[in-house]
Coordinates of C-alpha atoms in Angstrom, one line a residue:
X15 CA -29.7 38.1 28.2
X16 CA -30.3 36.1 31.4
X17 CA -28.1 33.2 32.4
X18 CA -31.0 30.9 31.7
X19 CA -31.3 32.2 28.2
X20 CA -27.5 31.9 27.6
X21 CA -27.5 28.3 28.8
X22 CA -30.4 27.5 26.5
X23 CA -28.6 29.1 23.6
X24 CA -25.4 27.1 24.3
X25 CA -27.5 23.9 24.5
X26 CA -28.9 24.7 21.1
X27 CA -25.5 25.2 19.6
X28 CA -24.3 21.9 21.1
X29 CA -27.3 20.1 19.8
X30 CA -26.8 21.5 16.3
X31 CA -23.1 20.5 16.2
X32 CA -23.5 17.1 18.0
X33 CA -22.9 15.0 14.9
X34 CA -19.9 17.2 13.8
X35 CA -18.3 17.1 17.3
X36 CA -18.8 13.4 17.6
X37 CA -17.2 12.7 14.2
X38 CA -14.4 15.2 15.0
X39 CA -13.6 13.4 18.2
X40 CA -13.4 10.1 16.4
X41 CA -11.1 11.6 13.8
X42 CA -8.9 13.2 16.4
X43 CA -8.6 9.9 18.3
X44 CA -7.4 8.1 15.2
X45 CA -4.9 10.9 14.4
X46 CA -3.6 10.7 17.9
X47 CA -2.9 7.0 17.6
X48 CA -0.4 7.5 14.8
X49 CA 1.0 11.0 15.2
X50 CA 3.6 9.8 17.8
X51 CA 5.3 7.7 15.1
X52 CA 6.0 10.7 12.8
X53 CA 9.5 11.8 12.1
X54 CA 13.0 10.2 12.7
X55 CA 12.4 10.3 16.5
X56 CA 8.9 8.8 16.3
X57 CA 8.2 5.9 18.6
X58 CA 6.6 2.5 18.0
X59 CA 3.1 1.3 18.8
X60 CA 2.2 -2.1 20.2
X61 CA -1.0 -3.6 19.0
X62 CA -2.4 -6.6 21.0
X63 CA -5.3 -8.8 20.1
X64 CA -7.5 -10.8 22.5
X65 CA -5.4 -13.9 22.0
X66 CA -2.2 -12.0 23.1
X67 CA -0.8 -11.8 19.6
X68 CA 1.5 -8.8 19.4
X69 CA 2.4 -6.4 16.5
X70 CA 5.1 -3.8 17.2
X71 CA 5.3 -1.2 14.5
X72 CA 6.1 2.3 13.5
X73 CA 4.1 2.0 10.2
X74 CA 1.0 4.3 10.1
X75 CA -1.1 2.2 7.8
X76 CA -0.4 -1.0 9.8
X77 CA -1.6 0.7 13.0
X78 CA -4.7 2.1 11.3
X79 CA -5.7 -1.1 9.6
X80 CA -5.0 -3.3 12.6
X81 CA -6.4 -1.2 15.4
X82 CA -10.0 -1.8 16.5
X83 CA -12.2 1.1 15.4
X84 CA -16.0 1.0 15.5
X85 CA -17.0 4.6 14.9
X86 CA -18.1 5.2 11.3
X87 CA -16.1 8.4 11.0
X88 CA -13.0 6.6 12.2
X89 CA -13.6 3.9 9.6
X90 CA -13.9 6.6 6.9
X91 CA -10.4 7.9 7.9
X92 CA -9.0 4.4 7.9
X93 CA -10.4 3.7 4.4
X94 CA -8.7 6.9 3.2
X95 CA -5.4 5.6 4.6
X96 CA -5.9 2.3 2.8
X97 CA -6.5 4.2 -0.4
X98 CA -3.4 6.3 0.1
X99 CA -1.4 3.1 0.7
X100 CA -2.8 1.4 -2.4
X101 CA -2.2 4.4 -4.6
X102 CA 1.2 5.5 -3.5
X103 CA 2.5 3.1 -0.9
X104 CA 3.5 5.6 1.8
X105 CA 2.4 8.8 3.5
X106 CA -0.6 7.4 5.4
X107 CA 0.6 8.9 8.7
X108 CA 1.0 12.4 7.2
X109 CA -2.4 12.1 5.6
X110 CA -4.0 11.1 8.8
X111 CA -2.3 13.8 10.9
X112 CA -3.3 16.6 8.4
X113 CA -6.9 15.2 8.2
X114 CA -7.1 15.4 12.0
X115 CA -5.9 19.0 11.9
X116 CA -8.3 20.0 9.1
X117 CA -11.3 18.5 10.8
X118 CA -10.4 19.8 14.3
X119 CA -9.8 23.4 13.0
X120 CA -12.9 23.2 10.9
X121 CA -15.1 22.2 13.8
X122 CA -13.6 25.1 15.8
X123 CA -14.5 27.6 13.1
X124 CA -18.0 26.2 12.8
X125 CA -18.5 26.4 16.6
X126 CA -17.6 30.1 16.4
X127 CA -20.5 30.6 13.9
X128 CA -18.8 30.1 10.5
X129 CA -21.2 28.2 8.2
X130 CA -19.9 24.7 7.3
X131 CA -20.3 25.4 3.6
X132 CA -18.0 28.4 3.9
X133 CA -15.4 26.4 5.8
X134 CA -15.5 23.7 3.1
X135 CA -15.2 26.3 0.3
X136 CA -12.1 27.7 1.9
X137 CA -10.6 24.2 2.5
X138 CA -11.1 23.4 -1.2
X139 CA -9.5 26.6 -2.3
X140 CA -6.5 26.2 0.1
X141 CA -5.9 22.5 -0.8
X142 CA -6.0 23.3 -4.5
X143 CA -3.5 26.1 -4.1
X144 CA -1.2 23.9 -1.9
X145 CA -1.3 21.1 -4.4
X146 CA -0.4 23.4 -7.3
X147 CA 2.6 24.8 -5.3
X148 CA 3.8 21.3 -4.3
X149 CA 3.8 20.2 -7.9
X150 CA 5.8 23.3 -8.9
X151 CA 8.4 22.7 -6.3
X152 CA 9.1 19.1 -7.1
X153 CA 12.7 18.5 -8.1
X154 CA 13.3 15.7 -10.6
X155 CA 16.0 13.1 -9.8
X156 CA 19.0 12.7 -12.1
X157 CA 18.6 9.0 -13.1
X158 CA 18.8 5.9 -10.9
X159 CA 22.4 6.7 -9.9
X160 CA 21.3 9.9 -8.2
X161 CA 22.5 9.7 -4.5
X162 CA 19.3 11.3 -3.4
X163 CA 17.5 8.0 -4.0
X164 CA 19.5 6.4 -1.2
X165 CA 18.5 9.2 1.1
X166 CA 14.8 8.8 0.2
X167 CA 15.1 5.1 0.9
X168 CA 16.8 5.9 4.3
X169 CA 14.1 8.4 5.3
X170 CA 11.2 6.1 4.4
X171 CA 13.1 3.1 5.7
X172 CA 13.6 4.7 9.1
X173 CA 17.4 4.8 8.8
X174 CA 17.8 1.1 8.1
X175 CA 20.8 1.4 5.8
X176 CA 20.8 -2.3 4.8
X177 CA 17.2 -2.1 3.6
X178 CA 17.9 1.2 1.8
X179 CA 20.8 -0.4 -0.1
X180 CA 18.6 -3.4 -1.1
X181 CA 15.8 -1.1 -2.4
X182 CA 18.1 1.2 -4.4
X183 CA 19.9 -1.8 -5.9
X184 CA 16.5 -3.3 -6.9
X185 CA 15.4 -0.1 -8.5
X186 CA 18.6 0.0 -10.6
X187 CA 18.0 -3.6 -11.7
X188 CA 14.3 -2.8 -12.6
X189 CA 15.1 0.2 -14.7
X190 CA 13.5 3.7 -14.9
X191 CA 11.0 2.7 -17.6
X192 CA 9.6 -0.1 -15.5
X193 CA 9.5 2.0 -12.4
X194 CA 7.4 4.6 -14.2
X195 CA 4.9 2.0 -15.4
X196 CA 1.6 2.8 -13.5
X197 CA 0.8 -1.0 -13.3
X198 CA 4.1 -1.9 -11.6
X199 CA 4.8 -1.6 -7.9
X200 CA 8.4 -2.1 -6.6
X201 CA 7.0 -2.7 -3.2
X202 CA 5.5 -6.0 -4.5
X203 CA 9.0 -7.3 -5.2
X204 CA 9.6 -7.6 -1.4
X205 CA 9.6 -10.9 0.3
X206 CA 10.4 -11.5 4.0
X207 CA 11.5 -14.7 5.6
X208 CA 12.4 -15.6 9.1
X209 CA 16.0 -16.7 9.2
X210 CA 16.8 -15.5 5.7
X211 CA 19.8 -13.3 4.7
X212 CA 19.2 -10.0 3.1
X213 CA 19.4 -10.3 -0.7
X214 CA 18.5 -8.6 -3.9
X215 CA 18.6 -10.6 -7.2
X216 CA 17.2 -10.7 -10.7
X217 CA 14.4 -13.2 -10.6
X218 CA 11.1 -14.0 -8.8
X219 CA 10.2 -16.1 -5.7
X220 CA 7.3 -18.5 -5.5
X221 CA 6.2 -19.0 -1.9
X222 CA 5.7 -22.7 -2.6
X223 CA 7.6 -26.0 -2.8
X224 CA 7.7 -28.7 -5.5
X225 CA 4.9 -31.2 -5.1
X226 CA 7.2 -34.2 -4.7
X227 CA 10.6 -34.5 -3.2
X228 CA 11.4 -37.0 -5.9
X229 CA 11.3 -34.2 -8.5
X230 CA 14.5 -32.4 -9.2
X231 CA 15.2 -29.6 -6.7
X232 CA 17.1 -27.6 -9.3
X233 CA 17.0 -27.3 -13.1
X234 CA 19.0 -25.2 -15.5
X235 CA 18.2 -23.7 -18.9
X236 CA 14.6 -24.7 -18.3
X237 CA 11.6 -24.4 -20.6
X238 CA 8.7 -23.2 -18.4
X239 CA 5.0 -24.0 -18.8
X240 CA 2.5 -22.0 -16.8
X241 CA -1.0 -23.4 -16.6
X242 CA -3.6 -20.9 -15.4
X243 CA -5.9 -23.8 -14.4
X244 CA -5.8 -27.3 -12.9
X245 CA -3.5 -30.0 -14.4
X246 CA -6.3 -32.6 -14.2
X247 CA -8.5 -34.4 -16.8
X248 CA -11.7 -32.5 -17.6
X249 CA -14.6 -33.7 -15.4
X250 CA -18.0 -35.0 -16.3
X251 CA -21.2 -34.9 -14.2
X252 CA -22.2 -38.1 -12.4
X253 CA -25.4 -38.3 -14.5
X254 CA -23.4 -38.3 -17.7
X255 CA -21.0 -41.0 -16.4
X256 CA -24.1 -43.3 -15.8
X257 CA -24.7 -43.5 -19.6
X258 CA -22.8 -45.5 -22.1
X259 CA -22.0 -42.3 -24.2
X260 CA -20.9 -40.5 -21.0
X261 CA -18.5 -43.3 -20.0
X262 CA -17.1 -43.3 -23.5
X263 CA -16.5 -39.6 -23.2
X264 CA -14.8 -40.1 -19.9
X265 CA -12.4 -42.6 -21.3
X266 CA -11.8 -40.2 -24.2
X267 CA -10.9 -37.4 -21.8
X268 CA -8.6 -39.6 -19.8
X269 CA -6.7 -40.6 -23.0
X270 CA -6.5 -37.0 -24.1
X271 CA -5.1 -36.1 -20.7
X272 CA -2.4 -38.8 -21.0
X273 CA -1.5 -37.6 -24.5
X274 CA -1.2 -34.0 -23.2
X275 CA 1.2 -35.1 -20.4
X276 CA 3.3 -37.0 -22.9
X277 CA 3.4 -33.9 -25.1
X278 CA 4.7 -31.8 -22.2
X279 CA 7.5 -34.4 -21.6
X280 CA 8.4 -34.7 -25.3
X281 CA 8.7 -30.9 -25.7
X282 CA 11.5 -30.8 -23.1
X283 CA 9.6 -28.8 -20.5
X284 CA 11.5 -28.7 -17.2
X285 CA 9.2 -26.6 -15.0
X286 CA 5.4 -26.6 -14.7
X287 CA 3.7 -24.0 -12.6
X288 CA 0.0 -24.6 -12.0
X289 CA -2.7 -22.2 -10.6
X290 CA -4.7 -25.0 -9.0
X291 CA -4.2 -28.7 -8.2
X292 CA -2.1 -31.4 -10.1
X293 CA -3.6 -34.8 -10.6
X294 CA -1.8 -37.7 -8.9
X295 CA -1.3 -39.5 -12.3
X296 CA 0.2 -36.2 -13.7
X297 CA 2.5 -35.9 -10.7
X298 CA 3.8 -39.4 -11.4
X299 CA 4.4 -38.7 -15.1
X300 CA 6.2 -35.4 -14.4
X301 CA 8.3 -37.0 -11.6
X302 CA 9.4 -39.8 -13.9
X303 CA 10.3 -37.2 -16.5
X304 CA 12.4 -35.3 -13.9
X305 CA 10.2 -32.2 -14.3
X306 CA 9.8 -29.8 -11.4
X307 CA 6.1 -29.1 -10.8
X308 CA 4.6 -26.6 -8.4
X309 CA 0.8 -26.4 -7.7
X310 CA -1.5 -23.8 -6.2
X311 CA 0.7 -20.9 -7.0
X312 CA -1.0 -17.6 -6.2
X313 CA -2.3 -15.6 -9.1
X314 CA 0.0 -12.7 -8.3
X315 CA 3.1 -14.9 -8.2
X316 CA 2.0 -16.8 -11.4
X317 CA 1.7 -13.4 -13.3
X318 CA 5.2 -12.4 -12.1
X319 CA 6.7 -15.7 -13.1
X320 CA 5.0 -15.4 -16.6
X321 CA 6.3 -11.9 -17.1
X322 CA 9.8 -12.8 -16.0
X323 CA 10.1 -16.1 -18.0
X324 CA 8.2 -14.8 -21.0
X325 CA 5.7 -17.6 -20.7
X326 CA 2.1 -17.2 -21.8
X327 CA -0.3 -18.7 -19.2
X328 CA -2.6 -21.4 -20.8
X329 CA -5.7 -23.2 -19.8
X330 CA -5.7 -27.0 -19.6
X331 CA -7.9 -27.1 -22.7
X332 CA -5.1 -25.3 -24.5
X333 CA -2.8 -28.4 -24.0
X334 CA -4.7 -30.0 -26.9
X335 CA -2.8 -27.7 -29.3
X336 CA -0.1 -29.1 -31.6
X337 CA 3.4 -29.2 -30.1
X338 CA 4.5 -26.4 -32.4
X339 CA 1.7 -24.1 -31.3
X340 CA 2.1 -25.0 -27.7
X341 CA 5.8 -24.2 -27.8
X342 CA 4.9 -20.5 -28.4
X343 CA 3.4 -20.5 -24.8
X344 CA 6.6 -21.6 -23.1
X345 CA 8.9 -19.4 -21.2
X346 CA 12.6 -19.8 -20.3
X347 CA 14.7 -19.5 -17.2
X348 CA 18.4 -19.9 -16.7
X349 CA 18.0 -21.5 -13.3
X350 CA 15.0 -22.7 -11.2
X351 CA 15.7 -24.2 -7.7
X352 CA 14.0 -24.8 -4.4
X353 CA 15.5 -23.3 -1.3
X354 CA 14.6 -26.1 1.1
X355 CA 15.6 -24.0 4.2
X356 CA 13.3 -21.1 3.3
X357 CA 10.7 -23.4 1.6
X358 CA 10.3 -21.4 -1.6
X359 CA 11.1 -21.7 -5.3
X360 CA 13.4 -19.2 -7.1
X361 CA 13.3 -18.5 -10.8
X362 CA 16.4 -16.7 -12.1
X363 CA 17.5 -15.3 -15.4
X364 CA 14.1 -15.4 -17.1
X365 CA 13.7 -14.9 -20.8
X366 CA 11.0 -12.3 -20.4
X367 CA 11.2 -8.9 -18.7
X368 CA 13.9 -8.2 -16.0
X369 CA 12.5 -8.4 -12.5
X370 CA 14.2 -7.7 -9.3
X371 CA 13.3 -9.4 -5.9
X372 CA 14.2 -8.1 -2.5
X373 CA 14.5 -10.7 0.2
X374 CA 14.4 -9.2 3.7
X375 CA 15.3 -11.4 6.7
X376 CA 15.4 -11.2 10.5
X377 CA 15.7 -13.5 13.5
X378 CA 12.0 -13.6 14.7
X379 CA 8.6 -13.5 13.1
X380 CA 7.7 -10.2 14.7
X381 CA 10.8 -8.4 13.6
X382 CA 10.8 -9.8 10.1
X383 CA 7.2 -8.6 9.6
X384 CA 8.2 -5.0 10.6
X385 CA 11.3 -5.1 8.4
X386 CA 9.1 -6.1 5.5
X387 CA 6.8 -3.2 6.2
X388 CA 9.8 -0.8 6.3
X389 CA 11.2 -2.2 3.1
X390 CA 7.8 -1.7 1.3
X391 CA 7.6 1.9 2.4
X392 CA 11.2 2.5 1.2
X393 CA 10.5 0.8 -2.1
X394 CA 7.3 2.8 -2.6
X395 CA 9.0 6.1 -1.8
X396 CA 11.9 5.4 -4.2
X397 CA 9.5 4.6 -7.0
X398 CA 7.4 7.7 -6.3
X399 CA 10.6 9.8 -6.4
X400 CA 11.5 8.4 -9.8
X401 CA 8.0 9.1 -11.1
X402 CA 7.3 12.6 -9.5
X403 CA 10.5 14.0 -8.1
X404 CA 11.3 15.0 -4.6
X405 CA 10.8 17.9 -2.1
X406 CA 12.6 18.7 1.1
X407 CA 11.4 16.8 4.2
X408 CA 11.1 17.5 7.9
X409 CA 7.9 19.5 7.4
X410 CA 9.9 22.3 5.7
X411 CA 8.0 22.4 2.4
X412 CA 4.6 22.3 4.2
X413 CA 5.7 25.3 6.3
X414 CA 6.7 27.2 3.2
X415 CA 3.4 26.3 1.5
X416 CA 1.4 27.4 4.5
X417 CA 2.8 30.9 4.1
X418 CA 1.8 31.0 0.4
X419 CA -1.6 29.6 1.1
X420 CA -2.2 32.2 3.8
X421 CA -1.7 34.9 1.1
X422 CA -4.7 33.4 -0.7
X423 CA -6.9 35.0 2.0
X424 CA -6.5 38.3 0.3
X425 CA -8.4 37.1 -2.8
X426 CA -11.1 35.1 -1.0
X427 CA -14.3 36.8 -0.2
X428 CA -16.5 36.3 2.9
X429 CA -16.2 33.6 5.6
X430 CA -14.4 31.2 3.3
X431 CA -11.2 32.7 4.6
X432 CA -11.7 30.7 7.7
X433 CA -11.4 27.5 5.6
X434 CA -8.1 28.8 4.4
X435 CA -7.0 29.0 8.0
X436 CA -7.8 25.3 8.4
X437 CA -5.5 24.4 5.5
X438 CA -2.7 26.6 7.0
X439 CA -3.1 24.8 10.3
X440 CA -3.0 21.4 8.6
X441 CA 0.1 22.2 6.6
X442 CA 1.9 23.3 9.8
X443 CA 0.9 20.2 11.7
X444 CA 3.5 17.7 10.3
X445 CA 6.3 20.1 11.3
X446 CA 4.8 20.5 14.8
X447 CA 4.5 16.8 15.4
X448 CA 8.0 16.0 14.1
X449 CA 9.6 18.6 16.4
X450 CA 7.4 17.5 19.3
X451 CA 8.4 13.9 18.8
X452 CA 12.0 15.0 18.8
X453 CA 11.7 16.5 22.3
X454 CA 11.7 20.2 21.3
X455 CA 9.1 23.0 21.7
X456 CA 7.3 23.2 18.3
X457 CA 6.0 26.8 19.0
X458 CA 9.5 28.0 19.5
X459 CA 11.0 26.1 16.6
X460 CA 8.3 27.1 14.0
X461 CA 9.2 30.8 14.7
X462 CA 12.9 30.0 14.2
X463 CA 12.3 28.2 10.9
X464 CA 9.9 30.6 9.4
X465 CA 12.2 33.5 10.1
X466 CA 15.2 31.6 8.6
X467 CA 13.2 30.6 5.5
X468 CA 12.2 34.2 4.9
X469 CA 15.7 35.6 5.6
X470 CA 17.6 33.1 3.5
X471 CA 15.0 32.5 0.8
X472 CA 15.3 28.8 1.2
X473 CA 12.2 26.7 1.6
X474 CA 14.2 23.6 2.5
X475 CA 15.0 24.9 6.0
X476 CA 13.6 23.0 9.0
X477 CA 14.9 21.6 12.3
X478 CA 17.7 19.1 12.7
X479 CA 15.9 16.6 15.0
X480 CA 19.2 15.6 16.6
X481 CA 20.4 19.1 17.6
X482 CA 17.3 21.3 17.5
X483 CA 19.1 23.7 15.2
X484 CA 17.7 25.2 11.9
X485 CA 19.2 23.2 9.0
X486 CA 18.8 22.7 5.3
X487 CA 16.9 19.4 4.8
X488 CA 18.5 18.8 1.4
X489 CA 21.9 19.2 2.8
X490 CA 21.1 16.7 5.6
X491 CA 19.7 14.3 3.0
X492 CA 16.2 14.6 4.2
X493 CA 14.1 14.4 1.1
X494 CA 10.6 13.1 0.5
X495 CA 8.8 12.0 -2.7
X496 CA 6.6 14.8 -4.0
X497 CA 3.9 12.3 -5.0
X498 CA 3.6 11.1 -1.4
X499 CA 3.1 14.6 -0.2
X500 CA 0.6 15.4 -2.9
X501 CA -1.5 12.4 -2.3
X502 CA -1.4 12.8 1.5
X503 CA -2.6 16.4 1.2
X504 CA -5.3 15.5 -1.3
X505 CA -6.5 12.6 0.9
X506 CA -6.6 14.8 4.0
X507 CA -8.7 17.3 2.1
X508 CA -11.1 14.7 0.9
X509 CA -11.8 13.1 4.3
X510 CA -12.0 16.5 6.0
X511 CA -14.7 17.7 3.5
X512 CA -16.6 14.4 3.8
X513 CA -16.6 14.6 7.6
X514 CA -17.6 18.3 7.8
X515 CA -20.5 17.7 5.4
X516 CA -22.2 15.3 7.8
X517 CA -25.0 17.1 9.5
X518 CA -26.9 14.3 11.2
X519 CA -26.2 10.8 12.2
X520 CA -29.2 8.4 12.0
X521 CA -29.3 4.7 12.7
X522 CA -30.5 2.6 9.9
X523 CA -32.5 -0.6 10.1
X524 CA -33.3 -3.3 7.5
X525 CA -37.0 -3.9 7.1
X526 CA -38.6 -7.2 6.3
X527 CA -38.3 -6.5 2.6
X528 CA -34.6 -6.1 2.8
X529 CA -34.7 -2.3 2.2
X530 CA -33.0 0.1 4.6
X531 CA -35.4 2.3 6.5
X532 CA -34.9 5.1 9.2
X533 CA -35.4 4.6 12.9
X534 CA -36.0 7.3 15.4
X535 CA -33.2 7.7 18.0
X536 CA -32.5 10.2 20.7
X537 CA -29.4 12.4 21.1
X538 CA -27.8 10.2 23.8
X539 CA -27.8 7.3 21.4
X540 CA -26.0 9.4 18.7
X541 CA -23.3 10.1 21.1

């Protein structure tokens, strides 16, 4: 074959793989942005917007969701990271790093002539096997007093012992049954305030103040009314008010509203929480009756207050009920007070379900934001450990699974074996990056660890990032939630398959009828 023919053949290959290579480069760029944060020696990233606002963080999902990314493949990876965060609350960096390795290795195999479909087939097989093995190796915790929970919180909390203590204490207050509830997230119990002291307490915080400083700043043994609506008279259309019947109806509604307010006062309600606004007349009546009222409370905070106090949210039309029926909607709290320094309301000792709140403080806005992110990761990891057990960290379990997945090649026919190789590479990648970020040679250390795992029969062996020596991760207290690992691996497999399946990139346009059509573009535009 002549040099001219060889060059033409190479150009054909590049043309055929242009979309895949473009997408792979985008994925790799995103993975590179976060891989430097992985492990105990990972460094921080500074994100700066065009106004000079700065965010300094070590949190993978914050970096991914804050950074500017225009490439569609990059946005796909960021969306997967968001899904990982929403589902499990941690592990986004690991998912991103493994996705980058899967896609990168997959493109390399395709460029060597392996059909994409065979690579995807092998990746599916390898990921499925790795997930099965990870679930089998998960070790259940021994109750909320298990010391391993503190270690999990420390690892996820980047060695902030004060935050780890807060999270573990909050988990103990919440209880194992609540932590295993799929609808409950311990990370949502975290509040951060500039200038606040670290605290954990039974109760909830409303990020609001009472509507009038003339209302009591603190009440005890309070009956609590929660209105999932506005505390205002029902309104009529202007057209209706212009008629005699409409005006009569208006006066009737005003009178009904006054009666409802008097009913609230007579029932001994001491705290009123409202989803929307509070009418000025209602504010006056409640103030005179020494009732604490809070308006425009967020829906999430309103739900938490209802759950903790045992109150049943009611619409304003529900205030028409007889006092005996309305009393069934009231909740109870031992103490409700406004912290004027931190500008929020606390509800303590509710008559409903126990609910812990973690308050994280720091000196500056930038630092308190990062500490809140750290605390949320720690809380998510502790809850995931309670739900699904733990596995050794430091990349040790992934290295052990990589060896087991590699054995699957023996039972896979054809070129799908090259997809298995992609999964092996991805499983090794977290260990490589943790060791590299610690200042050691990952190629050297992986040989040491694999040999030690095989010799001693312990899959929990990895590298002590302080000394560079082979060490047992469980003995060092380096443990990760199994669910975080499982979801990260699953997410990496999903995004890798989605990216590898893209054969062509075509710009779309919107025609005059609002339907999307295709436009013709050249290869330079694609790139």
